[in-house]
mmCIF file of C-alpha atoms in Angstrom:
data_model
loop_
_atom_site.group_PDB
_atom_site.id
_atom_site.type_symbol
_atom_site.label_atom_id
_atom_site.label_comp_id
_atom_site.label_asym_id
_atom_site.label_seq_id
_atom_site.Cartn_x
_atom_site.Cartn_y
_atom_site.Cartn_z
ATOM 1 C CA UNK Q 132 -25.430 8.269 36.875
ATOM 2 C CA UNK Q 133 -23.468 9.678 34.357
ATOM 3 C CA UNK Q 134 -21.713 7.111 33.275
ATOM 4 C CA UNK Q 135 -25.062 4.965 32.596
ATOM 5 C CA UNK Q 136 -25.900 7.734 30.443
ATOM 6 C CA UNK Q 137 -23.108 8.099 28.113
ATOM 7 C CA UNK Q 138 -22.488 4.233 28.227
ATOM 8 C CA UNK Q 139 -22.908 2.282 24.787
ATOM 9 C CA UNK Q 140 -26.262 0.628 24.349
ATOM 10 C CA UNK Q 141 -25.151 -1.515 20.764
ATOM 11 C CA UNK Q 142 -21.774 -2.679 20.819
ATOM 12 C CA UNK Q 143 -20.867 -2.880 16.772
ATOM 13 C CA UNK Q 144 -17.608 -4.448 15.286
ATOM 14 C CA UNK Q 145 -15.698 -4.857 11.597
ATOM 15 C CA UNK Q 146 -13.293 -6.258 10.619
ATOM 16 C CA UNK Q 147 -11.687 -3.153 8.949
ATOM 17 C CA UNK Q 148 -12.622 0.646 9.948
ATOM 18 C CA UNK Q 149 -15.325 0.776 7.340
ATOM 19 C CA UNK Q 150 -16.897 -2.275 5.677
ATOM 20 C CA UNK Q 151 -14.522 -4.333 3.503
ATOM 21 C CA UNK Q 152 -14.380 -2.994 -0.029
ATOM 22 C CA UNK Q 153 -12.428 0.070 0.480
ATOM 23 C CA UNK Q 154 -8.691 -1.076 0.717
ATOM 24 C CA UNK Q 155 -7.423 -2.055 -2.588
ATOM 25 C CA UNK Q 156 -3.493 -2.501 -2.972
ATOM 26 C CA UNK Q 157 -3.954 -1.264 -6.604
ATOM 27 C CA UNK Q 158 -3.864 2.258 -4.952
ATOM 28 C CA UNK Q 159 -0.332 1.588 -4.357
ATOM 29 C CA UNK Q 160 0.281 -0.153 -7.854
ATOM 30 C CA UNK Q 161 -1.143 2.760 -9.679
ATOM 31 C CA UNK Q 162 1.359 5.217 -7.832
ATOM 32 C CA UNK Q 163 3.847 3.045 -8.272
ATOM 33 C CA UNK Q 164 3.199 2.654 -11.810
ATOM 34 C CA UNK Q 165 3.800 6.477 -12.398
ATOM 35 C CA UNK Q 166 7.172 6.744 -10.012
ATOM 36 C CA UNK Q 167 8.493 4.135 -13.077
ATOM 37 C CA UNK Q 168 6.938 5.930 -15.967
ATOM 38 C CA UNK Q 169 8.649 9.153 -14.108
ATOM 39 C CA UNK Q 170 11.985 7.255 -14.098
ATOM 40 C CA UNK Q 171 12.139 6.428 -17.567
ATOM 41 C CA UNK Q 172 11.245 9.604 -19.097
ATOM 42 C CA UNK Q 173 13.564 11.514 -17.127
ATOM 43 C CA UNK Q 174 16.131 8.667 -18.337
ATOM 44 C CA UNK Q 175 14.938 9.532 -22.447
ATOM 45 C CA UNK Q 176 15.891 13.420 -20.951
ATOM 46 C CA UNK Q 177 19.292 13.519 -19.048
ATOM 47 C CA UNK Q 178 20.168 17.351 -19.629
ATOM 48 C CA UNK Q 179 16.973 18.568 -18.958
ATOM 49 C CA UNK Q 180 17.788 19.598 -15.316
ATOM 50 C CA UNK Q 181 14.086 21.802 -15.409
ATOM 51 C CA UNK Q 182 11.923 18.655 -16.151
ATOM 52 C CA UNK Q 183 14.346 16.259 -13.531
ATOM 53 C CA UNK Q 184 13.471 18.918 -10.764
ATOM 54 C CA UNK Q 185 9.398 19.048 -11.839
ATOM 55 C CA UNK Q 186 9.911 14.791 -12.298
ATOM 56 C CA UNK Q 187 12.052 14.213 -9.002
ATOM 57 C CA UNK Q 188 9.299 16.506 -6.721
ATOM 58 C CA UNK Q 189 6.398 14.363 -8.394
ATOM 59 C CA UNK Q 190 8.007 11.039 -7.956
ATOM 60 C CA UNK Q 191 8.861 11.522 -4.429
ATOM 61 C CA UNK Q 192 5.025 12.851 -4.053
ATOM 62 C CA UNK Q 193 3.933 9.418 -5.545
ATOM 63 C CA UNK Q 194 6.582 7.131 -3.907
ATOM 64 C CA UNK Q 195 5.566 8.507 -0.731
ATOM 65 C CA UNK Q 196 1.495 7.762 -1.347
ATOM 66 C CA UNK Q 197 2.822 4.243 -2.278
ATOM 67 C CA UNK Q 198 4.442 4.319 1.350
ATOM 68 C CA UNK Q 199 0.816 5.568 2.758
ATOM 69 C CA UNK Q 200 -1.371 3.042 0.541
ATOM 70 C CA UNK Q 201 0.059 0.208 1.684
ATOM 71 C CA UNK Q 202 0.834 1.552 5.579
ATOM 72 C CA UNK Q 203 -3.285 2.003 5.637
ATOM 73 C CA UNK Q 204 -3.651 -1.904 4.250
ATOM 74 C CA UNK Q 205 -1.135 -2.982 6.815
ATOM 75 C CA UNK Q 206 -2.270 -1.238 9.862
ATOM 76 C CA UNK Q 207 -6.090 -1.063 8.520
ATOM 77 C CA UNK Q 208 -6.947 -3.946 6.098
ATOM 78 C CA UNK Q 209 -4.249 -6.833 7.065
ATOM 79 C CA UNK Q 210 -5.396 -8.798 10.851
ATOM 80 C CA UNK Q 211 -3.342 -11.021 12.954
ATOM 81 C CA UNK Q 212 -5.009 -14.158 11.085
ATOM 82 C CA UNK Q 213 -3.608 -12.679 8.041
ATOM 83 C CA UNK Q 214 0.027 -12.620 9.579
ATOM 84 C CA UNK Q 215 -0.605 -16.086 11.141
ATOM 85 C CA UNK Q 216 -1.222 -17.586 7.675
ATOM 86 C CA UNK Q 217 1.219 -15.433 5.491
ATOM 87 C CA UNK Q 218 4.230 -15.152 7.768
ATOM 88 C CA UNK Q 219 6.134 -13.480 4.912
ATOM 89 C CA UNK Q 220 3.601 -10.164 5.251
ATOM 90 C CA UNK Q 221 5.128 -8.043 7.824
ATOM 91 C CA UNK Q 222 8.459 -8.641 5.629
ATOM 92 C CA UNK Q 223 6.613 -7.709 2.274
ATOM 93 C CA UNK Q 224 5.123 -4.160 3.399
ATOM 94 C CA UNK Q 225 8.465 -3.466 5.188
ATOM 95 C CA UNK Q 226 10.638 -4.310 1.654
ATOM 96 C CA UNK Q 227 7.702 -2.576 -0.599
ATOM 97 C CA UNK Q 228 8.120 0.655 1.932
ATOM 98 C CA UNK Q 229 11.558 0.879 1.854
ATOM 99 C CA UNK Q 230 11.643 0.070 -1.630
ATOM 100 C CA UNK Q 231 9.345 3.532 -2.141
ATOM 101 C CA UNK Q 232 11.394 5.180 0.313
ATOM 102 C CA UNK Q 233 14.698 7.593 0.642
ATOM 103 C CA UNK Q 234 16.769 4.311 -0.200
ATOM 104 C CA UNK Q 235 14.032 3.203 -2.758
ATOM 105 C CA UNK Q 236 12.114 5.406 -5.295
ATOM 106 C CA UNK Q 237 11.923 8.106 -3.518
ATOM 107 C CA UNK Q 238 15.568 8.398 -3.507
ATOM 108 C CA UNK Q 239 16.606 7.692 -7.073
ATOM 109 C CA UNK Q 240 15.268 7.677 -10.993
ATOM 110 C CA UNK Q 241 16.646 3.782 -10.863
ATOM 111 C CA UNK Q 242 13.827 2.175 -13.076
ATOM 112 C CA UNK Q 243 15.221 -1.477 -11.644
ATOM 113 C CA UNK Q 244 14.334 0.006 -8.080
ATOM 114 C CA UNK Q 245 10.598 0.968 -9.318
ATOM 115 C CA UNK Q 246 10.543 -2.840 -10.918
ATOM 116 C CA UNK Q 247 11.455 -4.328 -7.584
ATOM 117 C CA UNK Q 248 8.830 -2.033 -6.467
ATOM 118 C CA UNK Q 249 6.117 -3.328 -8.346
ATOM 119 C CA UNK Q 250 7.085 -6.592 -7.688
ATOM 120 C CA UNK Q 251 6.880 -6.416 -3.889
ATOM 121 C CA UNK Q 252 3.512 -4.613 -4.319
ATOM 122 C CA UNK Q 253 2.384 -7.506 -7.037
ATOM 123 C CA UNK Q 254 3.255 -10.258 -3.819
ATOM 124 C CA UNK Q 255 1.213 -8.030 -0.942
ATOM 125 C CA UNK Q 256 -1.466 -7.696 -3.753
ATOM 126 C CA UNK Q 257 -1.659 -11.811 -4.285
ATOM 127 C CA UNK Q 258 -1.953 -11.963 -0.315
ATOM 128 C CA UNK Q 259 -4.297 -9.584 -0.355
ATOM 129 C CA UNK Q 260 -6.583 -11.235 -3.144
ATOM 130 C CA UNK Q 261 -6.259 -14.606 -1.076
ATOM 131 C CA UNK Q 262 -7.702 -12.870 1.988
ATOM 132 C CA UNK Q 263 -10.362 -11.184 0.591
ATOM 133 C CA UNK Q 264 -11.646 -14.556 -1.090
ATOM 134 C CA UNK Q 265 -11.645 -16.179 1.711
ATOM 135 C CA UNK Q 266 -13.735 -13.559 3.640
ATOM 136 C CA UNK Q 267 -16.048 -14.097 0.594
ATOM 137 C CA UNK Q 268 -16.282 -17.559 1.396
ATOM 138 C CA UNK Q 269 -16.314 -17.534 4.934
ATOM 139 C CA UNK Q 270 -19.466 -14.971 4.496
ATOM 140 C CA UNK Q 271 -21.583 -17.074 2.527
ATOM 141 C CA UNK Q 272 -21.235 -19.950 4.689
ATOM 142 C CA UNK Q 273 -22.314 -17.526 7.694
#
């Protein structure tokens, strides 16, 4: 009896956890963006060990929201069809984490590291765009 009463009388799916629109890889970019600007001005400011500390705790805030922005696309956003049809995806968000990671950004004011960075993030972004046109298309034609 009770479990007729608590059982589901519409069954609803998505295709993400709220209707498309919300994920956005440019979340990451944007982060990423400042972890280089962050890099370069405390490169224009070697000596100035007070502004390194205040630049080194913000850039390892940001690197580590670049980490979270693109975990939420890859566990949220990105579906097996995705990783069927871009095999290289898996590989991306694992390079673009590390990359904002201890070993990456968060790790180091190396503005070449925030450029590969930005790259990787710039590929998963392409994917992304691909994806999301084709769910365009595949909509209208539903």
């Amino acid at each position: 009896m009770l479990a007729r009463l608590f059982a589901p009388t519409v069954e609803v799916s998505a295709h993400c956890d709220l209707p498309c629109g919300v994920y956005d890889p440019a979340q990451a970019r944007i982060e990423a963006e400042s972890v280089k600007a962050i890099c370069e001005k405390v490169a224009d400011k070697p000596d100035d060990a007070d502004f390194r500390m205040r630049a080194m705790i913000i850039k390892e805030q940001r690197s580590e929201l670049v980490k979270h922005h693109l975990w939420v696309l890859w566990t949220d956003y990105f579906k097996p069809p995705h990783f069927e049809k871009y095999p290289q995806l898996n590989t991306l968000v694992n390079e673009a984490t590390k990359l904002a990671g201890a070993t990456g950004t968060k790790g180091s004011f190396d503005v070449d590291v925030a450029d590969q960075l930005l790259g990787k993030i710039d590929e998963i972004a392409k994917i992304f765009a691909e994806t999301k046109k084709a769910s365009l298309t595949t909509a209208q034609h539903d």
